Every structure is written in C-alpha cells, then in structure tokens.
CSV table of C-alpha atoms in Angstrom, one decimal:
chain,number,residue,atom,x,y,z
A,123,MET,CA,0.0,0.0,0.0
A,124,THR,CA,1.5,3.3,-1.1
A,125,ALA,CA,0.9,6.7,0.5
A,126,SER,CA,-1.5,7.6,-2.2
A,127,GLU,CA,-3.6,4.5,-1.6
A,128,TYR,CA,-3.5,5.1,2.1
A,129,ASP,CA,-4.8,8.7,1.5
A,130,ALA,CA,-7.5,7.2,-0.7
A,131,CYS,CA,-8.6,5.0,2.2
A,132,VAL,CA,-8.7,8.0,4.5
A,133,ALA,CA,-10.9,9.9,2.1
A,134,LYS,CA,-13.2,6.9,1.6
A,135,TYR,CA,-13.6,5.4,5.1
A,136,ALA,CA,-12.8,8.0,7.7
A,137,ASP,CA,-16.3,9.4,7.8
A,138,HIS,CA,-17.8,5.9,8.0
A,139,LEU,CA,-15.5,4.8,10.7
A,140,TYR,CA,-16.0,8.0,12.7
A,141,ARG,CA,-19.8,7.6,12.5
A,142,PHE,CA,-19.6,4.0,13.6
A,143,ALA,CA,-17.4,4.8,16.6
A,144,LEU,CA,-19.4,7.9,17.5
A,145,LYS,CA,-22.7,6.0,17.5
A,146,SER,CA,-21.1,3.2,19.5
A,147,LEU,CA,-19.5,5.3,22.2
A,148,ARG,CA,-21.6,8.5,22.1
A,149,ASP,CA,-18.4,10.5,22.7
A,150,SER,CA,-16.8,12.5,19.9
A,151,ASP,CA,-13.3,12.6,21.5
A,152,GLN,CA,-13.3,8.8,22.1
A,153,ALA,CA,-14.6,8.3,18.6
A,154,LYS,CA,-11.8,10.4,17.1
A,155,ASP,CA,-9.2,8.5,19.1
A,156,ILE,CA,-10.7,5.2,17.8
A,157,VAL,CA,-10.5,6.5,14.2
A,158,GLN,CA,-6.9,7.8,14.5
A,159,GLU,CA,-5.8,4.6,16.1
A,160,SER,CA,-7.4,2.5,13.5
A,161,PHE,CA,-5.8,4.3,10.6
A,162,LEU,CA,-2.4,4.3,12.4
A,163,ARG,CA,-2.5,0.6,12.7
A,164,LEU,CA,-3.5,0.3,9.0
A,165,TRP,CA,-0.5,2.4,8.1
A,166,GLU,CA,1.8,0.4,10.3
A,167,ASN,CA,0.6,-2.9,8.9
A,168,ARG,CA,0.0,-1.7,5.3
A,169,GLU,CA,2.3,-4.4,3.9
A,170,SER,CA,0.1,-7.2,5.3
A,171,VAL,CA,-3.3,-5.8,4.3
A,172,PHE,CA,-4.6,-7.1,1.0
A,173,SER,CA,-6.0,-4.8,-1.5
A,174,GLY,CA,-9.7,-4.4,-1.2
A,175,LYS,CA,-9.7,-5.5,2.5
A,176,GLU,CA,-8.9,-2.1,3.9
A,177,LYS,CA,-12.4,-1.3,5.0
A,178,SER,CA,-12.9,-4.6,6.8
A,179,TYR,CA,-9.5,-4.2,8.4
A,180,LEU,CA,-10.3,-0.7,9.7
A,181,PHE,CA,-13.7,-1.7,11.1
A,182,THR,CA,-12.3,-4.8,12.7
A,183,ILE,CA,-9.7,-2.7,14.5
A,184,ALA,CA,-12.3,-0.1,15.5
A,185,TYR,CA,-14.7,-2.7,16.8
A,186,ARG,CA,-12.0,-4.3,18.9
A,187,LEU,CA,-10.9,-0.9,20.3
A,188,ILE,CA,-14.5,-0.1,21.1
A,189,VAL,CA,-15.0,-3.4,22.9
A,190,ASP,CA,-11.7,-3.0,24.8
A,191,ASP,CA,-12.5,0.5,25.9
A,192,VAL,CA,-12.8,0.4,29.7
A,193,ARG,CA,-15.3,3.2,29.7
A,194,PHE,CA,-17.5,1.4,27.2
A,195,ALA,CA,-17.6,-1.7,29.4
A,196,LYS,CA,-18.3,0.4,32.5
A,197,ARG,CA,-21.1,2.3,30.9
A,198,TYR,CA,-22.9,-0.7,29.6
A,199,GLY,CA,-21.6,-3.6,31.7
A,200,SER,CA,-21.6,-7.2,30.6
A,201,ASN,CA,-25.4,-7.7,31.0
A,202,GLU,CA,-26.8,-8.4,27.7
A,203,ASN,CA,-30.4,-7.9,28.9
A,204,LEU,CA,-32.0,-4.8,28.0
A,205,SER,CA,-32.5,-2.4,30.8
A,206,MET,CA,-34.5,0.2,29.1
A,207,HIS,CA,-37.7,1.5,30.2
A,208,ALA,CA,-40.4,3.5,28.6
A,209,ASP,CA,-39.5,7.2,28.3
A,210,GLU,CA,-42.6,9.1,27.9
A,211,GLN,CA,-40.8,12.3,27.4
A,212,GLY,CA,-38.5,10.8,24.9
A,213,ARG,CA,-41.4,9.7,22.7
A,214,GLN,CA,-42.9,13.1,22.6
A,215,GLY,CA,-41.7,15.8,20.2
A,216,TYR,CA,-40.0,13.5,17.7
A,217,ASP,CA,-39.8,14.8,14.2
A,218,ASN,CA,-39.7,11.5,12.4
A,219,LEU,CA,-39.4,7.8,13.0
A,220,GLY,CA,-35.7,7.8,12.2
A,221,GLU,CA,-35.1,10.0,15.2
A,222,VAL,CA,-37.1,7.6,17.4
A,223,VAL,CA,-35.1,4.6,16.2
A,224,LYS,CA,-31.8,6.4,16.9
A,225,ARG,CA,-32.9,7.3,20.3
A,226,TYR,CA,-33.7,3.7,21.3
A,227,VAL,CA,-30.7,2.3,19.5
A,228,ASP,CA,-28.5,4.1,22.0
A,229,ARG,CA,-30.2,2.2,24.8
A,230,LEU,CA,-29.4,-1.2,23.4
A,231,PRO,CA,-26.8,-3.5,24.9
A,232,PRO,CA,-23.4,-2.7,23.5
A,233,ARG,CA,-23.0,-5.8,21.4
A,234,GLN,CA,-26.4,-5.5,19.9
A,235,LYS,CA,-26.0,-1.8,19.2
A,236,THR,CA,-22.6,-2.4,17.5
A,237,LEU,CA,-23.9,-5.1,15.3
A,238,ILE,CA,-27.0,-3.0,14.3
A,239,LEU,CA,-24.7,-0.1,13.4
A,240,LEU,CA,-22.5,-2.3,11.3
A,241,ARG,CA,-25.4,-3.8,9.5
A,242,ASP,CA,-27.6,-0.7,9.0
A,243,TYR,CA,-25.0,2.1,9.0
A,244,GLU,CA,-22.2,0.5,7.1
A,245,GLY,CA,-24.1,-2.2,5.1
A,246,TYR,CA,-21.8,-5.1,6.0
A,247,SER,CA,-23.0,-8.6,5.4
A,248,TYR,CA,-23.5,-10.9,8.2
A,249,ARG,CA,-20.4,-12.8,7.2
A,250,GLU,CA,-18.2,-9.7,7.2
A,251,ILE,CA,-19.7,-8.6,10.6
A,252,ALA,CA,-18.8,-12.0,11.9
A,253,GLU,CA,-15.2,-11.6,10.8
A,254,MET,CA,-15.0,-8.3,12.4
A,255,THR,CA,-16.5,-9.2,15.7
A,256,SER,CA,-15.0,-12.7,15.9
A,257,LEU,CA,-18.5,-14.2,16.1
A,258,THR,CA,-20.2,-16.7,14.0
A,259,GLU,CA,-22.6,-15.7,11.4
A,260,THR,CA,-25.4,-17.3,13.2
A,261,GLN,CA,-24.6,-15.4,16.4
A,262,VAL,CA,-24.6,-12.1,14.5
A,263,LYS,CA,-28.0,-12.8,13.1
A,264,VAL,CA,-29.4,-13.7,16.5
A,265,TYR,CA,-28.1,-10.6,18.1
A,266,ILE,CA,-29.4,-8.4,15.3
A,267,PHE,CA,-32.8,-10.1,15.4
A,268,ARG,CA,-33.1,-9.6,19.1
A,269,ALA,CA,-32.1,-5.9,18.7
A,270,ARG,CA,-34.8,-5.3,16.2
A,271,VAL,CA,-37.4,-7.0,18.3
A,272,THR,CA,-36.5,-4.8,21.3
A,273,LEU,CA,-36.7,-1.7,19.2
A,274,ARG,CA,-40.0,-2.7,17.8
A,275,LYS,CA,-41.5,-3.3,21.2
A,276,GLU,CA,-40.2,0.0,22.6
A,277,ILE,CA,-41.2,2.1,19.7
A,278,GLY,CA,-44.7,0.6,19.9
A,279,ASP,CA,-47.3,0.9,17.3
A,280,ILE,CA,-46.2,3.3,14.6
A,281,GLN,CA,-49.7,4.7,14.5
A,282,ASN,CA,-49.4,6.0,18.0
A,283,LEU,CA,-46.5,8.2,16.8
A,284,LEU,CA,-48.2,9.7,13.9
B,645,MET,CA,-32.5,-29.5,12.0
B,646,LYS,CA,-35.8,-29.0,13.9
B,647,ILE,CA,-36.9,-25.5,14.6
B,648,THR,CA,-37.8,-24.8,18.2
B,649,SER,CA,-38.5,-21.8,20.4
B,650,GLU,CA,-34.9,-21.9,21.6
B,651,ASN,CA,-33.3,-21.8,18.1
B,652,TYR,CA,-35.9,-20.2,15.8
B,653,GLU,CA,-34.0,-16.9,16.0
B,654,GLN,CA,-31.3,-18.4,13.8
B,655,TRP,CA,-33.7,-18.4,10.8
B,656,ALA,CA,-35.9,-15.4,11.7
B,657,LEU,CA,-33.8,-12.7,10.2
B,658,ASP,CA,-33.3,-14.6,6.9
B,659,TYR,CA,-37.1,-15.3,6.8
B,660,LEU,CA,-37.9,-11.7,7.2
B,661,GLU,CA,-35.4,-10.6,4.6
B,662,GLY,CA,-36.5,-13.4,2.2
B,663,THR,CA,-33.2,-15.1,1.9
B,664,LEU,CA,-34.1,-18.3,3.5
B,665,PRO,CA,-34.0,-21.4,1.2
B,666,SER,CA,-37.3,-22.8,0.2
B,667,GLU,CA,-37.0,-25.9,2.2
B,668,GLN,CA,-36.1,-24.1,5.4
B,669,ARG,CA,-38.8,-21.5,4.7
B,670,SER,CA,-41.5,-24.1,4.7
B,671,ALA,CA,-40.2,-25.6,7.9
B,672,PHE,CA,-40.1,-22.1,9.5
B,673,GLU,CA,-43.7,-21.4,8.5
B,674,ARG,CA,-44.9,-24.7,10.0
B,675,PHE,CA,-43.2,-23.7,13.3
B,676,LEU,CA,-44.9,-20.3,13.3
B,677,GLN,CA,-48.3,-22.0,12.8
B,678,THR,CA,-47.8,-23.9,16.1
B,679,HIS,CA,-46.2,-21.0,18.1
B,680,ALA,CA,-48.4,-17.9,18.4
B,681,ARG,CA,-46.1,-15.8,20.4
B,682,GLU,CA,-43.2,-16.2,18.0
B,683,ALA,CA,-45.6,-15.7,15.1
B,684,ALA,CA,-46.9,-12.4,16.5
B,685,GLU,CA,-43.3,-11.3,16.9
B,686,ILE,CA,-42.4,-12.1,13.3
B,687,LYS,CA,-45.6,-10.5,12.1
B,688,SER,CA,-44.9,-7.2,13.9
B,689,LEU,CA,-41.4,-7.0,12.3
B,690,GLN,CA,-42.9,-7.7,8.9
B,691,GLU,CA,-45.1,-4.7,9.3
B,692,PHE,CA,-42.4,-2.4,10.5
B,693,MET,CA,-38.7,-3.3,10.5
B,694,PRO,CA,-36.7,-0.7,12.5
B,695,ILE,CA,-33.7,0.2,10.4
B,696,VAL,CA,-31.3,2.6,11.8
B,697,PRO,CA,-30.8,5.4,9.3
B,698,ALA,CA,-27.3,6.5,8.5
B,699,ASP,CA,-26.4,10.1,9.6
B,700,PRO,CA,-24.3,12.3,7.4
B,701,ILE,CA,-21.5,12.5,9.9
B,702,VAL,CA,-18.1,13.8,8.7
B,703,PHE,CA,-14.8,13.1,10.5
B,704,PRO,CA,-13.4,16.6,11.2
B,705,GLU,CA,-9.7,15.6,11.4
B,706,ALA,CA,-9.4,13.6,8.2
B,707,ALA,CA,-6.7,16.0,6.9
B,708,LEU,CA,-4.4,15.0,9.8
B,709,LEU,CA,-4.5,11.4,8.8
B,710,ARG,CA,-3.2,12.0,5.3
B,711,ARG,CA,0.4,11.2,4.5
B,712,ARG,CA,0.5,13.8,1.7
B,713,PRO,CA,-0.8,17.4,1.9
B,714,GLN,CA,-3.9,17.9,-0.1
B,715,VAL,CA,-3.5,20.5,-2.8
B,716,THR,CA,-6.9,21.9,-3.7
B,717,PRO,CA,-7.4,23.6,-7.0
B,718,LEU,CA,-8.1,26.8,-5.1
B,719,ARG,CA,-4.8,26.6,-3.3
B,720,ARG,CA,-3.0,26.0,-6.5
B,721,PHE,CA,-4.7,28.9,-8.2
B,722,LEU,CA,-3.9,31.3,-5.3
B,723,SER,CA,-0.2,30.2,-5.3
B,724,LEU,CA,0.0,31.0,-9.1
B,725,VAL,CA,-1.7,34.4,-8.6
B,726,SER,CA,0.6,35.4,-5.8
B,727,GLY,CA,3.7,34.3,-7.8
B,728,ALA,CA,2.5,36.3,-10.8
B,729,ALA,CA,1.9,39.4,-8.7
B,730,ALA,CA,5.3,39.2,-7.2
B,731,ALA,CA,6.9,38.8,-10.6
B,732,ALA,CA,4.9,41.8,-12.0
B,733,VAL,CA,6.1,44.0,-9.1
B,734,ILE,CA,9.7,43.1,-9.6
B,735,ALA,CA,9.5,43.6,-13.4
B,736,GLY,CA,7.9,46.9,-12.8
B,737,GLY,CA,10.7,47.9,-10.6
B,738,PHE,CA,13.2,47.0,-13.2
B,739,LEU,CA,11.4,49.1,-15.8
B,740,TRP,CA,11.2,52.0,-13.5
B,741,ILE,CA,14.8,51.9,-12.6
B,742,ASP,CA,15.8,51.6,-16.2
B,743,HIS,CA,13.6,54.6,-17.1
B,744,THR,CA,15.0,56.8,-14.4
B,745,SER,CA,18.6,55.9,-15.1
B,746,SER,CA,18.2,56.7,-18.8
B,747,ARG,CA,17.3,60.4,-18.2
B,748,PRO,CA,20.0,62.9,-19.1
B,749,LYS,CA,22.1,63.8,-16.1
B,750,VAL,CA,23.3,67.4,-15.8
B,751,ALA,CA,26.4,67.8,-13.7
B,752,MET,CA,25.6,70.0,-10.7
B,753,SER,CA,28.2,72.6,-10.3
B,754,SER,CA,28.5,75.4,-8.0
B,755,VAL,CA,26.8,78.6,-8.9
B,756,VAL,CA,28.9,80.9,-11.0
B,757,VAL,CA,28.4,84.4,-10.0
B,758,SER,CA,29.4,86.9,-12.6
B,759,ASP,CA,29.1,90.6,-12.2
B,760,SER,CA,29.5,91.3,-15.8
B,761,THR,CA,26.9,88.9,-17.1
B,762,SER,CA,23.6,87.7,-16.0
B,763,THR,CA,24.5,84.1,-16.6
B,764,ALA,CA,24.4,83.2,-13.0
B,765,VAL,CA,20.6,83.1,-13.0
B,766,SER,CA,20.5,81.1,-16.2
B,767,ASP,CA,23.0,78.6,-14.9
B,768,TRP,CA,21.1,78.2,-11.7
B,769,ARG,CA,17.9,77.8,-13.5
B,770,ALA,CA,19.5,75.2,-15.8
B,771,GLU,CA,20.4,73.1,-12.9
B,772,ALA,CA,17.3,73.3,-10.9
B,773,VAL,CA,13.8,72.5,-12.0
B,774,ILE,CA,10.8,74.2,-10.5
B,775,ALA,CA,8.5,71.3,-10.2
B,776,GLN,CA,5.1,72.8,-10.8
B,777,ALA,CA,2.5,71.4,-8.4
B,778,THR,CA,0.2,70.6,-11.2
B,779,GLY,CA,-0.6,67.7,-13.5
B,780,GLU,CA,1.4,64.6,-12.7
B,781,GLY,CA,3.1,66.2,-9.7
B,782,ALA,CA,-0.2,66.9,-7.9
B,783,GLU,CA,-1.6,63.4,-8.2
B,784,LYS,CA,1.4,61.8,-6.7
B,785,ALA,CA,0.7,62.8,-3.2
B,786,SER,CA,1.3,59.5,-1.3
B,787,GLY,CA,4.9,59.7,-0.7
B,788,VAL,CA,6.1,60.1,-4.3
B,789,PRO,CA,7.5,63.5,-4.9
B,790,ALA,CA,6.1,65.5,-7.8
B,791,VAL,CA,8.6,65.7,-10.6
B,792,SER,CA,8.3,67.6,-13.8
B,793,VAL,CA,11.4,67.3,-16.0
B,794,SER,CA,11.7,69.6,-18.9
B,795,GLU,CA,14.2,69.5,-21.7
B,796,GLY,CA,17.8,70.2,-20.6
B,797,THR,CA,17.0,70.5,-17.0
B,798,VAL,CA,17.7,68.3,-14.0
B,799,GLU,CA,15.2,66.8,-11.8
B,800,SER,CA,14.2,69.0,-9.0
B,801,VAL,CA,15.6,68.5,-5.6
B,802,VAL,CA,12.5,67.7,-3.7
B,803,ARG,CA,12.3,66.8,0.0
B,804,PRO,CA,12.5,63.1,0.2
B,805,LEU,CA,9.4,61.2,1.1
B,806,SER,CA,7.2,64.3,0.8
B,807,SER,CA,3.9,63.6,2.4
B,808,GLY,CA,1.6,65.4,0.0
B,809,ALA,CA,1.2,67.7,-2.9
B,810,SER,CA,0.8,70.8,-0.7
B,811,ARG,CA,4.2,70.2,0.8
B,812,VAL,CA,5.7,69.9,-2.7
B,813,ALA,CA,3.9,73.1,-3.7
B,814,ARG,CA,5.3,75.0,-0.7
B,815,TRP,CA,8.7,73.8,-1.6
B,816,ASN,CA,8.3,74.9,-5.2
B,817,GLN,CA,7.1,78.3,-4.1
B,818,LYS,CA,10.1,78.8,-1.9
B,819,THR,CA,12.4,77.7,-4.6
B,820,ALA,CA,10.8,80.2,-7.0
B,821,ALA,CA,11.2,83.0,-4.5
B,822,LEU,CA,14.8,82.1,-4.0
B,823,LEU,CA,15.4,82.3,-7.7
B,824,GLU,CA,13.7,85.7,-7.9
B,825,ARG,CA,15.9,87.1,-5.2
B,826,MET,CA,19.0,85.8,-6.9
B,827,GLU,CA,18.0,87.3,-10.1
B,828,ALA,CA,17.5,90.6,-8.4
B,829,ARG,CA,20.9,90.3,-6.7
B,830,ASN,CA,22.6,89.6,-10.0
B,831,GLU,CA,21.0,92.6,-11.6
B,832,ARG,CA,22.2,94.7,-8.7
B,833,ARG,CA,25.6,93.4,-9.1
B,834,GLN,CA,25.6,94.1,-12.8
B,835,LEU,CA,24.4,97.6,-12.1
B,836,GLN,CA,27.0,98.1,-9.5
B,837,ALA,CA,29.7,96.9,-11.8
B,838,GLU,CA,28.6,99.3,-14.4
B,839,GLN,CA,28.4,102.2,-12.1
B,840,GLU,CA,31.7,101.5,-10.6
B,841,ALA,CA,33.2,101.4,-14.0
B,842,GLN,CA,31.6,104.8,-14.8
B,843,THR,CA,32.7,106.2,-11.4
B,844,HIS,CA,36.3,105.3,-11.9
B,845,ALA,CA,36.1,106.7,-15.4
B,846,GLY,CA,34.5,109.8,-14.0
B,847,LEU,CA,32.0,109.9,-16.6
B,848,THR,CA,28.8,109.7,-14.8
B,849,GLU,CA,27.3,111.1,-11.7
B,850,GLN,CA,26.3,109.1,-8.7
B,851,PRO,CA,22.6,108.3,-8.8
B,852,ILE,CA,20.6,110.3,-6.5
B,853,ASP,CA,19.5,107.4,-4.5
B,854,ALA,CA,22.9,105.8,-4.2
B,855,VAL,CA,25.7,106.6,-1.8
B,856,VAL,CA,29.3,105.8,-2.0
B,857,VAL,CA,30.8,105.1,1.3
B,858,ALA,CA,34.6,105.0,1.5
B,859,GLU,CA,36.1,103.5,4.6
B,860,ALA,CA,39.7,104.2,5.6
B,861,LYS,CA,42.0,101.9,7.4
B,862,PRO,CA,41.4,101.4,11.0
B,863,GLN,CA,42.7,104.7,12.3
B,864,GLY,CA,39.8,105.6,14.3
B,865,VAL,CA,37.8,106.8,11.5
B,866,SER,CA,34.5,105.0,11.0
B,867,SER,CA,32.5,105.2,8.0
B,868,PRO,CA,29.0,105.8,8.8
B,869,LEU,CA,26.2,104.6,6.7
B,870,SER,CA,25.0,107.9,5.7
B,871,SER,CA,22.0,109.2,3.9
B,872,PRO,CA,22.2,109.8,0.2
B,873,SER,CA,22.8,113.5,0.8
B,874,GLU,CA,26.1,112.9,2.5
B,875,GLY,CA,29.2,112.4,0.5
B,876,ALA,CA,32.3,110.4,1.0
B,877,SER,CA,34.5,111.0,3.9
B,878,LEU,CA,38.2,110.7,3.9
B,879,SER,CA,40.7,110.3,6.7
B,880,GLU,CA,41.7,113.4,8.6
B,881,ALA,CA,45.2,112.8,7.3
B,882,GLY,CA,43.9,113.5,3.9
B,883,GLU,CA,45.4,110.3,2.7
B,884,THR,CA,43.6,108.2,0.3
B,885,ASN,CA,43.5,104.9,2.1
B,886,GLU,CA,42.7,101.8,0.5
B,887,ALA,CA,39.0,101.9,0.7
B,888,ILE,CA,36.3,99.5,0.4
B,889,LEU,CA,33.7,101.0,-1.8
B,890,ARG,CA,30.2,100.0,-1.4
B,891,LEU,CA,27.4,100.8,-3.6
B,892,GLU,CA,24.3,100.7,-1.5
B,893,THR,CA,20.7,101.5,-2.4
B,894,PRO,CA,17.8,101.6,-0.1
B,895,GLU,CA,16.8,98.3,-1.4
B,896,THR,CA,20.2,96.7,-0.9
B,897,MET,CA,21.1,98.2,2.4
B,898,THR,CA,21.1,94.8,4.1
B,899,LEU,CA,23.0,93.1,1.3
B,900,ALA,CA,26.7,93.8,1.7
B,901,TYR,CA,29.7,92.1,0.3
B,902,GLU,CA,32.3,91.3,2.7
B,903,GLU,CA,34.8,90.6,0.1
B,904,PRO,CA,36.6,93.7,-1.1
B,905,MET,CA,36.9,94.4,-4.7
B,906,SER,CA,40.1,95.3,-6.2
B,907,ALA,CA,41.3,98.8,-5.7
B,908,GLY,CA,41.1,99.4,-9.4
B,909,GLY,CA,37.5,98.3,-9.6
B,910,ASP,CA,38.1,96.2,-12.7
B,911,PRO,CA,34.7,95.7,-14.1
B,912,SER,CA,35.8,92.6,-15.9
B,913,PHE,CA,36.8,90.9,-12.8
B,914,GLU,CA,35.1,87.6,-12.4
B,915,TRP,CA,34.8,85.6,-9.3
B,916,PRO,CA,36.7,82.3,-9.5
B,917,VAL,CA,34.6,79.3,-10.5
B,918,ASP,CA,35.7,77.3,-7.5
B,919,ARG,CA,35.0,80.1,-5.1
B,920,ALA,CA,32.4,79.6,-2.5
B,921,LEU,CA,29.3,81.6,-2.6
B,922,PRO,CA,29.4,84.9,-0.8
B,923,ALA,CA,27.7,84.9,2.5
B,924,MET,CA,24.2,86.1,2.3
B,925,ASP,CA,21.7,87.2,4.9
B,926,GLU,CA,20.4,84.1,6.4
B,927,SER,CA,17.3,85.7,7.5
B,928,LEU,CA,16.2,86.0,3.9
B,929,LEU,CA,16.5,82.4,3.1
B,930,SER,CA,14.0,79.7,4.1
B,931,ASP,CA,14.9,76.4,5.5
B,932,ASN,CA,14.5,74.8,2.1
B,933,ALA,CA,16.7,77.3,0.5
B,934,ARG,CA,19.4,76.9,3.1
B,935,MET,CA,19.3,73.2,2.6
B,936,LEU,CA,19.4,73.8,-1.1
B,937,ASP,CA,22.6,75.8,-0.8
B,938,SER,CA,24.3,73.5,1.6
B,939,LEU,CA,23.6,70.1,0.3
B,940,ASP,CA,25.4,68.5,-2.6
B,941,MET,CA,23.1,67.9,-5.5
B,942,GLN,CA,24.4,64.4,-6.1
B,943,GLU,CA,23.6,63.5,-2.5
B,944,LEU,CA,20.1,64.9,-2.9
B,945,ARG,CA,19.5,63.0,-6.0
B,946,THR,CA,20.7,59.8,-4.3
B,947,HIS,CA,18.4,60.5,-1.4
B,948,ARG,CA,15.5,61.1,-3.7
B,949,GLU,CA,16.0,57.9,-5.5
B,950,ARG,CA,16.2,56.0,-2.3
B,951,GLY,CA,12.9,57.4,-1.2
B,952,LEU,CA,11.2,56.4,-4.4
B,953,LEU,CA,12.6,52.9,-4.3
B,954,ARG,CA,11.4,52.5,-0.7
B,955,ALA,CA,8.0,53.8,-1.7
B,956,LEU,CA,7.9,51.3,-4.6
B,957,PHE,CA,9.0,48.2,-2.7
B,958,SER,CA,7.4,49.0,0.7
B,959,PRO,CA,4.6,46.3,0.1
B,960,LEU,CA,7.3,43.7,-0.2
B,961,GLU,CA,8.7,44.5,3.2
B,962,ARG,CA,5.9,42.4,4.7
B,963,ILE,CA,7.4,39.4,3.0
B,964,SER,CA,11.1,40.0,3.1
B,965,PRO,CA,13.4,42.7,4.3
B,966,ILE,CA,14.2,45.6,2.0
B,967,LYS,CA,17.6,47.3,2.3
B,968,TYR,CA,19.2,50.1,0.4
B,969,TYR,CA,22.8,49.5,-0.9
B,970,GLU,CA,25.3,51.9,-2.4
B,971,THR,CA,28.6,50.8,-3.8
B,972,GLU,CA,31.1,52.1,-6.2
B,973,GLU,CA,29.4,50.3,-9.0
B,974,GLY,CA,25.9,51.4,-8.3
B,975,ARG,CA,23.1,51.8,-5.9
B,976,GLY,CA,19.6,50.5,-5.5
B,977,VAL,CA,17.5,48.2,-3.2
B,978,GLU,CA,18.3,44.7,-2.0
B,979,ILE,CA,15.4,42.3,-1.5
B,980,ALA,CA,15.8,39.4,1.0
B,981,SER,CA,19.6,39.7,0.7
B,982,ILE,CA,19.5,37.9,-2.6
B,983,LEU,CA,18.1,40.2,-5.2
B,984,ARG,CA,19.4,43.7,-6.0
B,985,ILE,CA,17.5,46.2,-8.1
B,986,GLY,CA,19.3,49.5,-8.9
B,987,SER,CA,21.3,51.5,-11.3
B,988,ARG,CA,25.0,51.5,-12.2
B,989,ASN,CA,27.2,54.6,-11.7
B,990,ARG,CA,28.4,56.0,-14.9
C-alpha cells in the first residue's frame, strides 16, 4: 500500500469509521481516538493488508478498540439484557421515525448496538460482521434479530406516533 | 435440523429478509403456525422493520490522517496568482529603474556668480527645476515627490518622502522665491559693476538714490552709513586709504559684500569658479533654500532615488526585508539579501 492508496482509504472510510465509533461510544473525543488509532494501525501494517480489504481491516480494528474500551464496558456492563424503560418524554416531540429509532438504539446493549450499526449504517454482510467481531454468522443474526425485536417493542405501534 | 422456540431466532432474520432457502422457509412457516407468540413477533417485524438510518457525519480531522498534503485547485490557483503578482512587481521595478537611469544627467556645479553677465541666473535655472505642483506632480501625493522634468533640466531637488502635494507646492514656491531674489541680486551686481566702471572713469554722476561710502583703514575713523545726501568721507590725514567701496541703495542696504573688490575696480573681474558663494543674509532664506545651498546635488538625487525605491517596494517589506545599498558600481534596493535592483554609476 502506497501513501496515495492510504490517503484514498482515509478519504473513503474516515467518515464511516467515525460515524460507527461515535454511535457506539456516544463520545466524539473517544470516537476520534478510535479512528486515528485504526488508521495508524492500518499504516503500520499496510504491507500485510490485502488490496480491497482495507475497510474490513479498519472496522475490525475499530470494533475491537470499542469493545476493549474500559469506559465502554463500565457504561454498559456485561449484562446483555435490556435495561431500558419507557421514556414518555422521549417519545414526545420527535420529528420522524428515524429519530425515534436512533434514540432507542442508544439504549441497546453494546454488542447488539454495535452489530446493528455495522449492519444498517455501514451495510456489512453478516459474514463480514462475523469476521470483524470474531463471532459466528449465526450469532450475528441472532443478536441483530433480538435488537430489532426490542426496538419494535419500545417504539410501539407506529400509529401512535403519527 | 428441527426448529424450536430456543433456536428459531437463527432463521428469523433470513425469513424476514426473504433469503431463507425454500425448504427451510417451509419448515419455519410450519413452526410459526404452532407457536403464536413467535408468530406475532415475526408479524410485527414484517409490518415495521426498524432500520437505523445513517447520519451524514463527517470526520473533522481527516486531513491530519493524510500522508501527503492535499493541494486543492483553489490553493494551487492562489499560489499561481501570488507568484505572478510578485513577478509583476519586480518587473515593474526593473522598468522604472531603467527609465530613471536613462534620463540625461546634468552635472551639478556650484553657482557661478558673474558681475558682468547675468549668466548666474540662467546657470542656476538650468540646474534646478521648478516642479510645478500641477498635473502629474499633484496626483502623486502619497509619498512620491512631484517631478516635472523639462528638456535640458535636471530633476528637482525635492524633499525626500514628501507627504503630499501641498508640501511639494510649498517647496516649489520657496524655490521660486529664491530664484527671484538671486535674479535681483545679479541685476544689482551688474548695475554696481557698471556704475563703478563709470565712477572710476569719472563719466557719470552718482545716482541720487545711491551713496558711496569710503572706509579708511582702522585709524579711528569710522565710515557711517550715511544718507544719500552725504558724501564720502576721507581720513583726517587726507590720505587716500585703501578703501572698500560699497554701492548701496535703499533696497540693498542689508545686502553687503564682505569681500573687497580690487582697488582698481576692474569691471571685468570675475569671481573664481571654485570660489564659495558669498555669505548672504540668512534671514532672507527659508529652511529649504538653506538646505538647497548647503547640500550636494548628487547627494540629494541619491536621497530622492532612495525614497522612491522605498515607496515602490514597501509592500514587499511584509514578505522579506528591503535594504538600500550603495557601492562604487551602483546603488539600489536589496530584497531578501539575494536580489538587487538598482542602477550603475556612470
């Protein structure tokens, strides 16, 4: 990988990686650090990264950094059960359904939230997500299905929002 | 593999997305027919699948990650424009220097005062230009002196770095007044020479309004400045002493030559060319005129050129230091210690 190719990766994937890290951590400073660290490791290991695999490599690094973040683990803990409750104030005043979904996505357990973001935000396949997160493809599908069921239950009937 | 309530989630997402193989799809549908809770769950997601929308988020520090600086078309255009502007300024300086150096230079010599002729005034006028504060001179009011060079004349000696047209105009007025006074003085000298010649020849009478005062040697006899009605006074000894004759008129009472003329009053006597100017009444001269008499013209021209060069290259001082150099070969401005723009000495 040359410097020009590396700069092309920066131009192509920096925004996606930052969005993924920001949605996962909800902290812009931590998200910036995640992005910088990911690209730094890409540059250091540029000789071993195959052409066309730069995006997968970057998101894999970013996901592992997010998971390894102490503050991420302290904020959400290891409990995969959903601890969300109805927020009447949160349901009021939404402009559109997208804003509602975003609001409840933040309340998901960290692993479910990360997988949802990789699937919906970045458009990765279940197989690619599995490679990034060191999970099986079946496990990825299960986690994402559970996240969508939770979101559907909390959002409620769409007619109540209109 | 049999689908149960514990493992149905493995096929649920593929069933909802329509990617489940036909055999597995049929089995999943048979499971939903026997499990109402799971069927209601699948049905609710079929009606509304919450998909997280992507936000247009931009990473603000992407430029810091690049290995090579990004040259935008705007930055490239601005660099080309600034380089062209700097080249145009330098080229303009070269053309201006070449234009000024090509003007005819008239050697500035000391004023030749001749009693017999009135060439002094013409010589003085030939070597000084009265820059009229009109036309091109008036518009150049921002530090560039007004200069109007006529045929066969030398550029005027203008105060360096004059601040405005009014200052140049005052300078021009003072210079004109000085010339007028010198013309009058030369005329009086000429008249004096003629009268002295006639006096010695004894052909003419003294003018009524003129008085000849003869001073004897210092023997206690003083020569009063008398009224026109009084005549000359001689020493009591009756000896004709070597006298200093003065021809004074009411208009020239305050102008007196300290240098004695020859006893014979040779009207053809001429002051030496290299002789310094006779002392004049300082009170009649303005500051500008005194400076004009005392300064060397070459030095003034050099000083003027320096002021013009500084005015021309002052915008470049923000980028690199501008210095004025003067060597045996020439003089001019030095930019950033690497580029010299100036003229050669002839």
